[in-house]
Coordinates of C-alpha atoms (C1' of nucleotides) in Angstrom, one line a residue:
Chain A
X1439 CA 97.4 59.9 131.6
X1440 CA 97.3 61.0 135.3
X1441 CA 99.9 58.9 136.5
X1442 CA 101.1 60.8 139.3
X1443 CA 97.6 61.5 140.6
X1444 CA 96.6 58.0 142.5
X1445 CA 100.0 57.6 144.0
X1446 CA 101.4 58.4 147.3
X1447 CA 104.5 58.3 148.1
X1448 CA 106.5 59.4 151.3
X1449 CA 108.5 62.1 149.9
X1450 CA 109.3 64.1 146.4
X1451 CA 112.9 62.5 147.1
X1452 CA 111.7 59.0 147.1
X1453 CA 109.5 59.9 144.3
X1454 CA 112.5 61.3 141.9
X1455 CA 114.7 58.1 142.7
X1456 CA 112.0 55.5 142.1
X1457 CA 110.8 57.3 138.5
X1458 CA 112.4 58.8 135.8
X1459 CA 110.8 60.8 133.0
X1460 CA 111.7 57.4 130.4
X1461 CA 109.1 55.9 132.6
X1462 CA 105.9 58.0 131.2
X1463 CA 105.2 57.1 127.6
X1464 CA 106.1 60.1 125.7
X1465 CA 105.1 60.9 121.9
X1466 CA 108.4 62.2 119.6
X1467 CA 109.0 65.9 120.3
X1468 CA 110.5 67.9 117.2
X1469 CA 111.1 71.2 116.1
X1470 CA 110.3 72.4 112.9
X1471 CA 111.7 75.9 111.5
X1472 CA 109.7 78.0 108.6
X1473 CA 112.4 80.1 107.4
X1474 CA 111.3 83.2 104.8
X1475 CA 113.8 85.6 103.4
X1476 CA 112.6 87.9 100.5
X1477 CA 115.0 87.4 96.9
X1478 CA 114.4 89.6 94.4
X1479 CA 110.9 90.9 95.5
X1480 CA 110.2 87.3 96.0
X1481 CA 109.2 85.1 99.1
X1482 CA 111.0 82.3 99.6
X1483 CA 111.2 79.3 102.1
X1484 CA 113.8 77.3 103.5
X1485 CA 113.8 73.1 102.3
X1486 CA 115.8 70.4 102.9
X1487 CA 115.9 67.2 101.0
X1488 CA 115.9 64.3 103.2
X1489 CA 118.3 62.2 102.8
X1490 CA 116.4 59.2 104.6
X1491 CA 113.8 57.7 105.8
X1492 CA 111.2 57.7 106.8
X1493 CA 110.0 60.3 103.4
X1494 CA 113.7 59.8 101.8
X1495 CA 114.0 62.3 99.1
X1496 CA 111.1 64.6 99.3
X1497 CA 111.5 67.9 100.8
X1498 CA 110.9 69.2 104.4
X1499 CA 111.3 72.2 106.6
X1500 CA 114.7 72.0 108.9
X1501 CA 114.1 70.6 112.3
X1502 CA 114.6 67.6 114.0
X1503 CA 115.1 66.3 117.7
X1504 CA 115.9 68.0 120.8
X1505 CA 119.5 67.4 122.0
X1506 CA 118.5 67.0 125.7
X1507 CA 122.3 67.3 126.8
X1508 CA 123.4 70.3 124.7
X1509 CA 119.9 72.2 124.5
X1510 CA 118.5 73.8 127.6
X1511 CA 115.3 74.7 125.8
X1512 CA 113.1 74.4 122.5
X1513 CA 113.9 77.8 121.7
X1514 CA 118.0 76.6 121.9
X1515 CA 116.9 73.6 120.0
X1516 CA 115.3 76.1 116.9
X1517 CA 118.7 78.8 116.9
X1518 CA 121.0 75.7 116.6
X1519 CA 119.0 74.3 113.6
X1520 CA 118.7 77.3 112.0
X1521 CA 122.7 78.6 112.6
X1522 CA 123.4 74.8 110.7
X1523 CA 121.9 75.3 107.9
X1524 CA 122.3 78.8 107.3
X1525 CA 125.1 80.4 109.4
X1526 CA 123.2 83.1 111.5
X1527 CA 122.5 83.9 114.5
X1528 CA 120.3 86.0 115.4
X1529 CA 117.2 86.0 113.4
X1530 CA 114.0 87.3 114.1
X1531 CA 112.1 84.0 115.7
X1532 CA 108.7 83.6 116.5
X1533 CA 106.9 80.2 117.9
X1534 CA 104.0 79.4 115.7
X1535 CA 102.3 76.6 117.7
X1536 CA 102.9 73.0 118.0
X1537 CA 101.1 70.3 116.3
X1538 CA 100.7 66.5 117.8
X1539 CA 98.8 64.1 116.9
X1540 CA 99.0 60.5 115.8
X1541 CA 99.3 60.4 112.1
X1542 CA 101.4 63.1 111.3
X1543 CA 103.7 60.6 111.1
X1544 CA 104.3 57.0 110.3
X1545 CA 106.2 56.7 113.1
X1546 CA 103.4 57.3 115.6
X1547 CA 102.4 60.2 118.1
X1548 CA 104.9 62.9 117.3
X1549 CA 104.5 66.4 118.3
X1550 CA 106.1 69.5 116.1
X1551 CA 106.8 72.5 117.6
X1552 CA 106.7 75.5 114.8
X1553 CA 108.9 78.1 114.3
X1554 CA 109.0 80.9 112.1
X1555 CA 112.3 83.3 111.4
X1556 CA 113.1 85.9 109.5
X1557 CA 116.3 86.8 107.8
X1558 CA 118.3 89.1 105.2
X1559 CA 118.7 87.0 102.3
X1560 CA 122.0 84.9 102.5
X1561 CA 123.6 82.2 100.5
X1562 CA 122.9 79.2 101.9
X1563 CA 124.3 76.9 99.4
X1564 CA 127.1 74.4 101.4
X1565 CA 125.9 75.8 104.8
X1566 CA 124.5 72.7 105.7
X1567 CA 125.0 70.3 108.4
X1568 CA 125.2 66.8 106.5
X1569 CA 125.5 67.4 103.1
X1570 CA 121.7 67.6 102.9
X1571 CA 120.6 69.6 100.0
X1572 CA 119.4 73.0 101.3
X1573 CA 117.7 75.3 98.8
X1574 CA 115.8 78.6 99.1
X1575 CA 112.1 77.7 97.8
X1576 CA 110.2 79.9 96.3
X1577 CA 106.5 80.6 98.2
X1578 CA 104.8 80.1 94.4
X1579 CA 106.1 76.3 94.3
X1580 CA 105.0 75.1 97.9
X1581 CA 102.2 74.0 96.2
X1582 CA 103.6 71.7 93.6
X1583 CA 105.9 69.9 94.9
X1584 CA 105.3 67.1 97.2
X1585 CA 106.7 67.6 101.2
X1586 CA 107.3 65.1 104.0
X1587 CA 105.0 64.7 106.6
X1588 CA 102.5 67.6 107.4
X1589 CA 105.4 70.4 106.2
X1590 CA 103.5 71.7 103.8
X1591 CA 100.2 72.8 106.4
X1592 CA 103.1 73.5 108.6
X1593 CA 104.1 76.3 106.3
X1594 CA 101.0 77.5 105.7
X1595 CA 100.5 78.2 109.1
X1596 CA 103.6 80.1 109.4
X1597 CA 102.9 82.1 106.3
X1598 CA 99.3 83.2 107.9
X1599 CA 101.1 84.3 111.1
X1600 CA 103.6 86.1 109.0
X1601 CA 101.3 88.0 106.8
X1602 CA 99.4 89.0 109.8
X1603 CA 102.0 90.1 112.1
X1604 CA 103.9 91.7 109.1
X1605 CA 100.4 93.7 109.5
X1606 CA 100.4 95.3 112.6
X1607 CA 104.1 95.1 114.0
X1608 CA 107.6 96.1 112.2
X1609 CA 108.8 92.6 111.8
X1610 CA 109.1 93.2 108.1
X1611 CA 112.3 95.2 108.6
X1612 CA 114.0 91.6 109.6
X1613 CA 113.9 90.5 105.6
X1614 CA 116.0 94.0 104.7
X1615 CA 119.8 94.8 104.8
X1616 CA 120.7 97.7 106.8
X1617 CA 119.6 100.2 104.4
X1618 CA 116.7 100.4 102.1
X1619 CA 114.2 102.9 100.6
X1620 CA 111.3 103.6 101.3
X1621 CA 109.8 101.7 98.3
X1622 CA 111.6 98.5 98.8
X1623 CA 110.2 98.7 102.8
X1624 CA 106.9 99.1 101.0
X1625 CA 107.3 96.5 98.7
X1626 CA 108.7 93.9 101.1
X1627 CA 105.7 94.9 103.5
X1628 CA 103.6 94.2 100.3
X1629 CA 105.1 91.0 99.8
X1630 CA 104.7 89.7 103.3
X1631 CA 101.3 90.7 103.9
X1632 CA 100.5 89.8 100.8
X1633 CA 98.1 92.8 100.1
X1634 CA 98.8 95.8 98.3
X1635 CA 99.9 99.6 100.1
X1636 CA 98.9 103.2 99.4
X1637 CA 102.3 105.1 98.8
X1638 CA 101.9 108.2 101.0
X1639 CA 99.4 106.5 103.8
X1640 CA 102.3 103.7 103.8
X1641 CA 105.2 106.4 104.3
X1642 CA 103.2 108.5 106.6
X1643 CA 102.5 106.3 109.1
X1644 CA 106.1 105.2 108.8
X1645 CA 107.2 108.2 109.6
X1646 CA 104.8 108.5 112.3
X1647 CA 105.6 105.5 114.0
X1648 CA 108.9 106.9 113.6
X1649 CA 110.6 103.4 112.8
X1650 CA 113.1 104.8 110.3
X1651 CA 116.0 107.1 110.6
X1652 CA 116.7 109.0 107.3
X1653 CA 120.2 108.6 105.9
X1654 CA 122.6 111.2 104.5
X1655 CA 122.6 108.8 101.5
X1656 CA 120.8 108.2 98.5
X1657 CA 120.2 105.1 96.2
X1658 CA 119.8 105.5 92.3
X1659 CA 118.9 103.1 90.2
X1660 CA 116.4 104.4 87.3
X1661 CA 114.6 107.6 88.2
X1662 CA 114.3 109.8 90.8
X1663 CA 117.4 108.7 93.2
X1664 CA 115.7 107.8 96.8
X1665 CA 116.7 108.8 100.3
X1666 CA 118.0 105.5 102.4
X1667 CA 116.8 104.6 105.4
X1668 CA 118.0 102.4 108.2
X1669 CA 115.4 101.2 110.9
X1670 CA 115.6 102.6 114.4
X1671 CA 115.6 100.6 117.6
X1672 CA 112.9 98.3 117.3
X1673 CA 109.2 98.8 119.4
X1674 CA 106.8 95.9 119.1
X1675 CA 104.1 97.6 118.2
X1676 CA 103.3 100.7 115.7
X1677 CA 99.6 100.0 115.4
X1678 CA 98.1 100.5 111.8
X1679 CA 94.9 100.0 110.9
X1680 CA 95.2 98.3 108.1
X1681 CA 98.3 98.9 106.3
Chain B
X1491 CA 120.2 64.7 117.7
X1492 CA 120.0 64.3 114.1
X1493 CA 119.6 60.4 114.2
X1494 CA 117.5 60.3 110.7
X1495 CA 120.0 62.3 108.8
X1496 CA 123.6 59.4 108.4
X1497 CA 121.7 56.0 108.0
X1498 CA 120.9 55.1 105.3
X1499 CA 118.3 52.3 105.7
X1500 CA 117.5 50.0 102.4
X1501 CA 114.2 50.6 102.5
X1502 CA 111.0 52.7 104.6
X1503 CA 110.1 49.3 105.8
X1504 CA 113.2 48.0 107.1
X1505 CA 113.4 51.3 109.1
X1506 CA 110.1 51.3 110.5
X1507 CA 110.4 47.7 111.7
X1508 CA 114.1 48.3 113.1
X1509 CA 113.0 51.9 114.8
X1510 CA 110.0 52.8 117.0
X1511 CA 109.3 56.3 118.7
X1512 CA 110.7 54.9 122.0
X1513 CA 113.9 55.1 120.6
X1514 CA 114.7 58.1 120.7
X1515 CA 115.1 60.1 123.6
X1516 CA 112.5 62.2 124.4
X1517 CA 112.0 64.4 126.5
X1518 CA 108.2 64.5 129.0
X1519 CA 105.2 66.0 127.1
X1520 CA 102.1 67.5 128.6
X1521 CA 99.4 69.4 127.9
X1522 CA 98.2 72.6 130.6
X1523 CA 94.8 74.2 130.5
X1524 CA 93.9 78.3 131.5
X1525 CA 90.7 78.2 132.1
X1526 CA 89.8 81.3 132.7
X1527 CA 86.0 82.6 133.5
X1528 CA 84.1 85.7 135.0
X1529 CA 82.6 85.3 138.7
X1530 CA 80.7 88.2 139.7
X1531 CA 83.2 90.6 137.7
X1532 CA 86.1 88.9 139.3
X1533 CA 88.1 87.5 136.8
X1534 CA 89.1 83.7 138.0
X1535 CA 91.3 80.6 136.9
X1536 CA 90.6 77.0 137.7
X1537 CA 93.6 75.9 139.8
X1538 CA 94.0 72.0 141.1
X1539 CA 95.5 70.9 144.1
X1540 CA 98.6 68.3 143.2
X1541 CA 97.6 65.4 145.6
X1542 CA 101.4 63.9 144.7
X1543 CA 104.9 64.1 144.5
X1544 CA 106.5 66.4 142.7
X1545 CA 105.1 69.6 144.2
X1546 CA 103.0 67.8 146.1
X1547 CA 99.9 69.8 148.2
X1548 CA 100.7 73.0 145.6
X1549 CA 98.4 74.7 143.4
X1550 CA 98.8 74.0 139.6
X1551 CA 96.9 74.4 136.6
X1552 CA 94.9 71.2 135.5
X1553 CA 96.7 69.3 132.5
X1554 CA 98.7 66.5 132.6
X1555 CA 100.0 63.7 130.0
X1556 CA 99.2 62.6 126.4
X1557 CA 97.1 59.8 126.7
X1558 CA 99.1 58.1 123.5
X1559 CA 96.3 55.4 123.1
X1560 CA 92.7 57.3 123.3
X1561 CA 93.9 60.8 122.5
X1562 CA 94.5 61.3 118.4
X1563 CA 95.7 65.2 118.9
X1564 CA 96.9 68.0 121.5
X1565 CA 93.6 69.0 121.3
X1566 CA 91.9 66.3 122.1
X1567 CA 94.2 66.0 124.9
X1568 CA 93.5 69.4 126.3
X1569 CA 89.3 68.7 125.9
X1570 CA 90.1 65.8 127.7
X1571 CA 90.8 67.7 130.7
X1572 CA 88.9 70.4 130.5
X1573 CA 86.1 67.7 130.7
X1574 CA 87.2 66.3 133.7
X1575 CA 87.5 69.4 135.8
X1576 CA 84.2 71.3 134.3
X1577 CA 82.0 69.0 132.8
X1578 CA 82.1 71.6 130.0
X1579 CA 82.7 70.1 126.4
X1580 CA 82.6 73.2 124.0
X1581 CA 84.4 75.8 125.5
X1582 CA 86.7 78.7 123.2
X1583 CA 89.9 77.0 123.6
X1584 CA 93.3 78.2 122.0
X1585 CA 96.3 77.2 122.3
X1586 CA 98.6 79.5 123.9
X1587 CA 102.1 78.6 123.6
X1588 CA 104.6 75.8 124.2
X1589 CA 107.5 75.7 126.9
X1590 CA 110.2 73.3 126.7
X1591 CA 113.6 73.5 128.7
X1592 CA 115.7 71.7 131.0
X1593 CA 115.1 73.6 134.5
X1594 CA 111.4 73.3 134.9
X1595 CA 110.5 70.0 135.7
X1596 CA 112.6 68.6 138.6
X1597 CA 112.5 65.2 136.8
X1598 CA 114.6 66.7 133.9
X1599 CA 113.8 68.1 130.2
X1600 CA 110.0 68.3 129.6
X1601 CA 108.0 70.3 127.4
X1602 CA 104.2 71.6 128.2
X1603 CA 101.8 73.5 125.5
X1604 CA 99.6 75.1 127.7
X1605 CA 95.9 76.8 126.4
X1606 CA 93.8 78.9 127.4
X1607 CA 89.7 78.2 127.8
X1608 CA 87.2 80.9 128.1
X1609 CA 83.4 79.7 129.9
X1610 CA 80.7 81.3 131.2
X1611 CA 80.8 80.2 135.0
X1612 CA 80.0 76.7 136.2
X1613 CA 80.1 75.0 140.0
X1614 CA 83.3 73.1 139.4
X1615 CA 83.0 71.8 143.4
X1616 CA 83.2 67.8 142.8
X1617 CA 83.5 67.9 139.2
X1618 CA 86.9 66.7 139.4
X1619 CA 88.3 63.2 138.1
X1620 CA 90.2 61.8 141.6
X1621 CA 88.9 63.8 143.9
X1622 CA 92.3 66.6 143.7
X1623 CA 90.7 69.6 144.8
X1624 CA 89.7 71.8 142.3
X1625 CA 88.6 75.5 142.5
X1626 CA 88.1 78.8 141.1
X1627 CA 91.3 81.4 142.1
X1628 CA 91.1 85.2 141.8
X1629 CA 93.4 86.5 139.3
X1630 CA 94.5 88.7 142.3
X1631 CA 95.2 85.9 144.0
X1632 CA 97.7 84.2 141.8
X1633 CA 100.6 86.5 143.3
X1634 CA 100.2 85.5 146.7
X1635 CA 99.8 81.7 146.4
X1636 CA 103.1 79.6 145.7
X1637 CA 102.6 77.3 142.7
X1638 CA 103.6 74.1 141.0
X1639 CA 106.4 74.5 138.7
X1640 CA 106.5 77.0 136.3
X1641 CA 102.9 77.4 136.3
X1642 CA 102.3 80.9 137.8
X1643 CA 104.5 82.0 134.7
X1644 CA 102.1 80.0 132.1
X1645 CA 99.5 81.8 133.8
X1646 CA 101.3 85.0 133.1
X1647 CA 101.4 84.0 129.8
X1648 CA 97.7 83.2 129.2
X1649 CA 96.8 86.1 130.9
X1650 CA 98.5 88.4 128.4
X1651 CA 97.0 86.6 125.6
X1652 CA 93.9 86.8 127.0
X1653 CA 94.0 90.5 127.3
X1654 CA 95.4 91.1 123.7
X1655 CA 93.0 89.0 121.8
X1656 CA 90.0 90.2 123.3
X1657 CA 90.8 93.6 121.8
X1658 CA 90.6 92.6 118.6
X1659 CA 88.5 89.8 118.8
X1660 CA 84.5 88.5 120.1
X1661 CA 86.7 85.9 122.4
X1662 CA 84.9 87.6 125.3
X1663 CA 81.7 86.4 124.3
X1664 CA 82.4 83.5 125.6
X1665 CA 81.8 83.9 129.3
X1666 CA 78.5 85.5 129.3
X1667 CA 75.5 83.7 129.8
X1668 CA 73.3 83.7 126.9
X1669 CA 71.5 86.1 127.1
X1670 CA 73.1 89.8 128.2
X1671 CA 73.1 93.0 128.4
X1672 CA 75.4 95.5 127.0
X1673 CA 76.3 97.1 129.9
X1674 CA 77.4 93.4 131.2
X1675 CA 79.3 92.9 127.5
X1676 CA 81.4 96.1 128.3
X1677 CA 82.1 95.2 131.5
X1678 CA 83.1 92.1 131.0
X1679 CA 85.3 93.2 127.7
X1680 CA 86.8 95.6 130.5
X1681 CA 88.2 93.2 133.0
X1682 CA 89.1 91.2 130.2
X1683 CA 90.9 93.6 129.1
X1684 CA 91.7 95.0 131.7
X1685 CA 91.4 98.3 130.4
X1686 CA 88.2 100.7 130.7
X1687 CA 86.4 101.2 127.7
X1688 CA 84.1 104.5 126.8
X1689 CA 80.7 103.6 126.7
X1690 CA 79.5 105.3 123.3
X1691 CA 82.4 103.9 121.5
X1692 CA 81.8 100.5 122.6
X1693 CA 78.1 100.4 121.9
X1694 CA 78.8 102.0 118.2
X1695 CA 81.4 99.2 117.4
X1696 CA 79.6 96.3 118.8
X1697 CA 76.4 97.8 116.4
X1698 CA 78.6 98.2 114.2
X1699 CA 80.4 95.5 114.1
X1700 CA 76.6 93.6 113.8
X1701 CA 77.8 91.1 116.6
X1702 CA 74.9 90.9 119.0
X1703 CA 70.9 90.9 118.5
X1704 CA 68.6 92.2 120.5
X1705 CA 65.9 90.7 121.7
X1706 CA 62.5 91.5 123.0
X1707 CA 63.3 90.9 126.8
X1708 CA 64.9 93.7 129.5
X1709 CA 66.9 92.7 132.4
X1710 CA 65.5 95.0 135.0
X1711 CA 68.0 95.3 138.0
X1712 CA 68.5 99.3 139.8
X1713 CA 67.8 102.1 137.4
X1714 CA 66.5 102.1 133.9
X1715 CA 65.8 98.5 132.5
X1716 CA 68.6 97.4 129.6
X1717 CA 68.0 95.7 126.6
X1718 CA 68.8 92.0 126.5
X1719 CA 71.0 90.5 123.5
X1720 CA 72.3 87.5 122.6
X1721 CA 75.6 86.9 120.8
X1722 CA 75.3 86.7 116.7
X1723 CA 76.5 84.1 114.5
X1724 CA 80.4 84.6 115.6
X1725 CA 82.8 86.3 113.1
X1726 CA 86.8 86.1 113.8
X1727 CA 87.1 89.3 114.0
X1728 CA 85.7 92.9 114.3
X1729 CA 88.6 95.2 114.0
X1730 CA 88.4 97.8 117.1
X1731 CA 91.4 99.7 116.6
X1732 CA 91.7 100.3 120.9
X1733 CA 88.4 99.6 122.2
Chain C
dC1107 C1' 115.5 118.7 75.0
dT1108 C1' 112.2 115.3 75.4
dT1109 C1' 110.7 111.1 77.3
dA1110 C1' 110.6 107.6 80.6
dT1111 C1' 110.8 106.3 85.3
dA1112 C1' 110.7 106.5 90.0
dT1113 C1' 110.6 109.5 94.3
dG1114 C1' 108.2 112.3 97.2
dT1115 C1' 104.2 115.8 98.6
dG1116 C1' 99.8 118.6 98.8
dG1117 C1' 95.3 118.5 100.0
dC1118 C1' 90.6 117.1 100.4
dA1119 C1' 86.5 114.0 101.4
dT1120 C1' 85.4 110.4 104.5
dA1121 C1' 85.1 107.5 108.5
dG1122 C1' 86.1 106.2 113.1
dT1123 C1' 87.1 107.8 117.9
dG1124 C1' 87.0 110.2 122.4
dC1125 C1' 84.4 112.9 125.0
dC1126 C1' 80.6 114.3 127.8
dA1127 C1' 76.4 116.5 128.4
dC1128 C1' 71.8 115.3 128.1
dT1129 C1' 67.6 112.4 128.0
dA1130 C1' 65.0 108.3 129.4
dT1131 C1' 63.1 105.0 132.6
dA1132 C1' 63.2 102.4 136.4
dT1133 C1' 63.4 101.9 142.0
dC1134 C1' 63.3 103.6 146.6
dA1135 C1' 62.7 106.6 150.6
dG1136 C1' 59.7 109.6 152.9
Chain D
dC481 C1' 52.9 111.7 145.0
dT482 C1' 57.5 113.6 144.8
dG483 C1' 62.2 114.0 144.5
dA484 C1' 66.7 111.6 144.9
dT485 C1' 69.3 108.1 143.0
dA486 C1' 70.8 104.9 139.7
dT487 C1' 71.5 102.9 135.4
dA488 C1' 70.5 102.8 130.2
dG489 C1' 70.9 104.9 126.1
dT490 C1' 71.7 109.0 122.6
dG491 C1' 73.2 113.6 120.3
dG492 C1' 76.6 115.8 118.5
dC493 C1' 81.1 117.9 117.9
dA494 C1' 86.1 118.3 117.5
dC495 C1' 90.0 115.6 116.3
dT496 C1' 92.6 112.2 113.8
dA497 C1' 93.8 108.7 110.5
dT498 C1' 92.9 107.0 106.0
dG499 C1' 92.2 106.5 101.0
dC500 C1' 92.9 108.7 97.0
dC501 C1' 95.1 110.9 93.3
dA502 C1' 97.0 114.8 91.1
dC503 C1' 101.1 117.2 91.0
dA504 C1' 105.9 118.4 91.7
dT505 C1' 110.8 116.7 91.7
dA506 C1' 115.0 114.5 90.3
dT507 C1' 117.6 111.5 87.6
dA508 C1' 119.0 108.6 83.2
dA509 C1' 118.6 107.5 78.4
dG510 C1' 118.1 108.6 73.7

DNA sequence: CTTATATGTGGCATAGTGCCACTATATCAG
DNA sequence: CTGATATAGTGGCACTATGCCACATATAAG
């Protein structure tokens, strides 16, 4: 489609009265959120049940349409969903990429674009917009239970980014409350990237990077009680190897 | 817009018959290309001139709209053009990222996903589907010349990419000729980069890294003749830690 | 007081990197 | 033929980050 490239017209002004974007044939735009938290040393997903159709009753990531009066961009579009159906605000939020095509959906040529977030766990029961049925998912059953359009290829995507970025930025720190211990930072990395960490190369680079400010407090629990940490301002980049 | 989520349609089939995508409102969707490619270690961008309204006579990246009845994905979409302007059907092509607000189309709400092609260098003089003018800028021009829309900050965008992933990947392959030498590899790694590179260090990791093969043939030019190699079977990636 | 459990450190072998001087092989000028 | 110049390619060392794992430390429970 090149329809602006044979025409001619006098001026832009002419141009903008005589056309309007609803003149182009455009494909459905969404916006699809992957949402992870960590519970219990377990990663889990946002889902919604849909509550019609098209795919009534199976589960799907959150998303949905672009509000062209109240959004001013795709990015708007992604914190609004996300503060409906869980209540924050500022989460860490990353686009993944956008998928179009013409069979993603029954509908017709629809194009997603993908977003990924990361939060502290919170409650999320009630939180929701409609009345939809909102549930954390755990990252072991994506596999069996049956989504709604492409959602489940749509999360694998975002779980690949995560588990690579996790790798070689501090993003993981978004899944933790204010202070941790060294092990649970460890463990959520582990979790995230999916890949196991040496204890003292973990910690030493951590301290190297110098992402973490040590606390005056300690946490105990069984064993030896651990110092607690909170993260300090966050850099992009702290570049390990390989974690 | 939520329009799905408080009907409650009798059946899939009675909504699919009652709705169509056209529905909805929607805002523009296109597809812009970065093609990027080495002239005579100048790093360059293939820029069209819009022959129409809006922004007529300005420079803009090539791209334009989904063609909802030949092209099945993005993809497809983007190959499209990147056919028209080059003649080149295989090139590395990624996507880069997907803009959507209010403010950057001055017909209203649209949303672009813009990629990023890497080729070794063609003529693109007359290649070009309407007879738009199409040429090769200088990244060091891109500053200096005003351009179409928001399209000197896609470039930005691509750009950065660009830089990034060719430190950790063999994406710079890809705008050699065939057949090389490594001196040429490094150098073109470098721009790419932008970002020298020690000599040594590079030739260990690409050896390393078991990426090229060397042939039989020298390229003999000033001083002593270099060995010629030709890109290996490609692997994603070959883990420089800063090249 | 012993055991279980978890935190935190010491220290070494190994591998990758930056650095740069040095060698090798061609062309070109006189 | 000779020496200057230019580029290709290597030798080798100091430095740093990593993996590894044993050991020391600190608490609770029995």
């Amino acid at each position: 489609m090149t329809l602006n490239n044979n025409m001619n017209y006098k001026s832009e002004k002419e141009f903008l009265n005589q056309y309007d974007a609803k003149e182009f044939e455009s494909p459905l735009v969404t916006v699809d959120l992957c949402i992870f938290t960590l519970i219990e040393n377990d990663l889990k997903v946002l889902m919604v049940k849909r509550s019609s159709f098209p795919e009534k009753g199976k589960l799907a990531l959150p998303g949905g349409f672009i509000d062209l009066n109240s959004d001013s961009s795709i990015e708007e579009t992604a914190l609004r969903k996300l503060l409906n159906k869980t209540g924050v605000k500022s989460p860490y939020l990353e686009q993944v990429s956008t998928i179009g095509n013409k069979s993603r959906d029954p509908r017709g040529w629809s194009v997603t674009t993908l977003y990924f977030a990361l939060l502290p766990y919170v409650d999320v029961i009630g939180a929701n917009e409609f009345g939809d049925e909102v549930k954390w998912l755990s990252m072991e059953d994506v596999a069996i239970n049956s989504m709604a359009f492409d959602h489940k290829e749509l999360i694998h995507l975002a779980r690949k980014r995560l588990s690579n970025k996790v790798s070689y930025t501090d993003i993981g720190f978004h899944v933790l409350p204010q202070k941790f211990t060294l092990s649970q930072l460890q463990k959520a990395f582990e979790i995230l990237m999916d890949h196991k960490l040496e204890k003292k190369s973990f910690r030493r680079r951590m301290m190297a990077a110098d992402l973490v400010q040590e606390l005056d407090e300690v946490s105990a629990e069984r064993g030896r009680p651990a110092a607690l940490y909170q993260a300090k301002s966050k850099q992009p980049y702290f570049f390990a190897r390989s974690l």
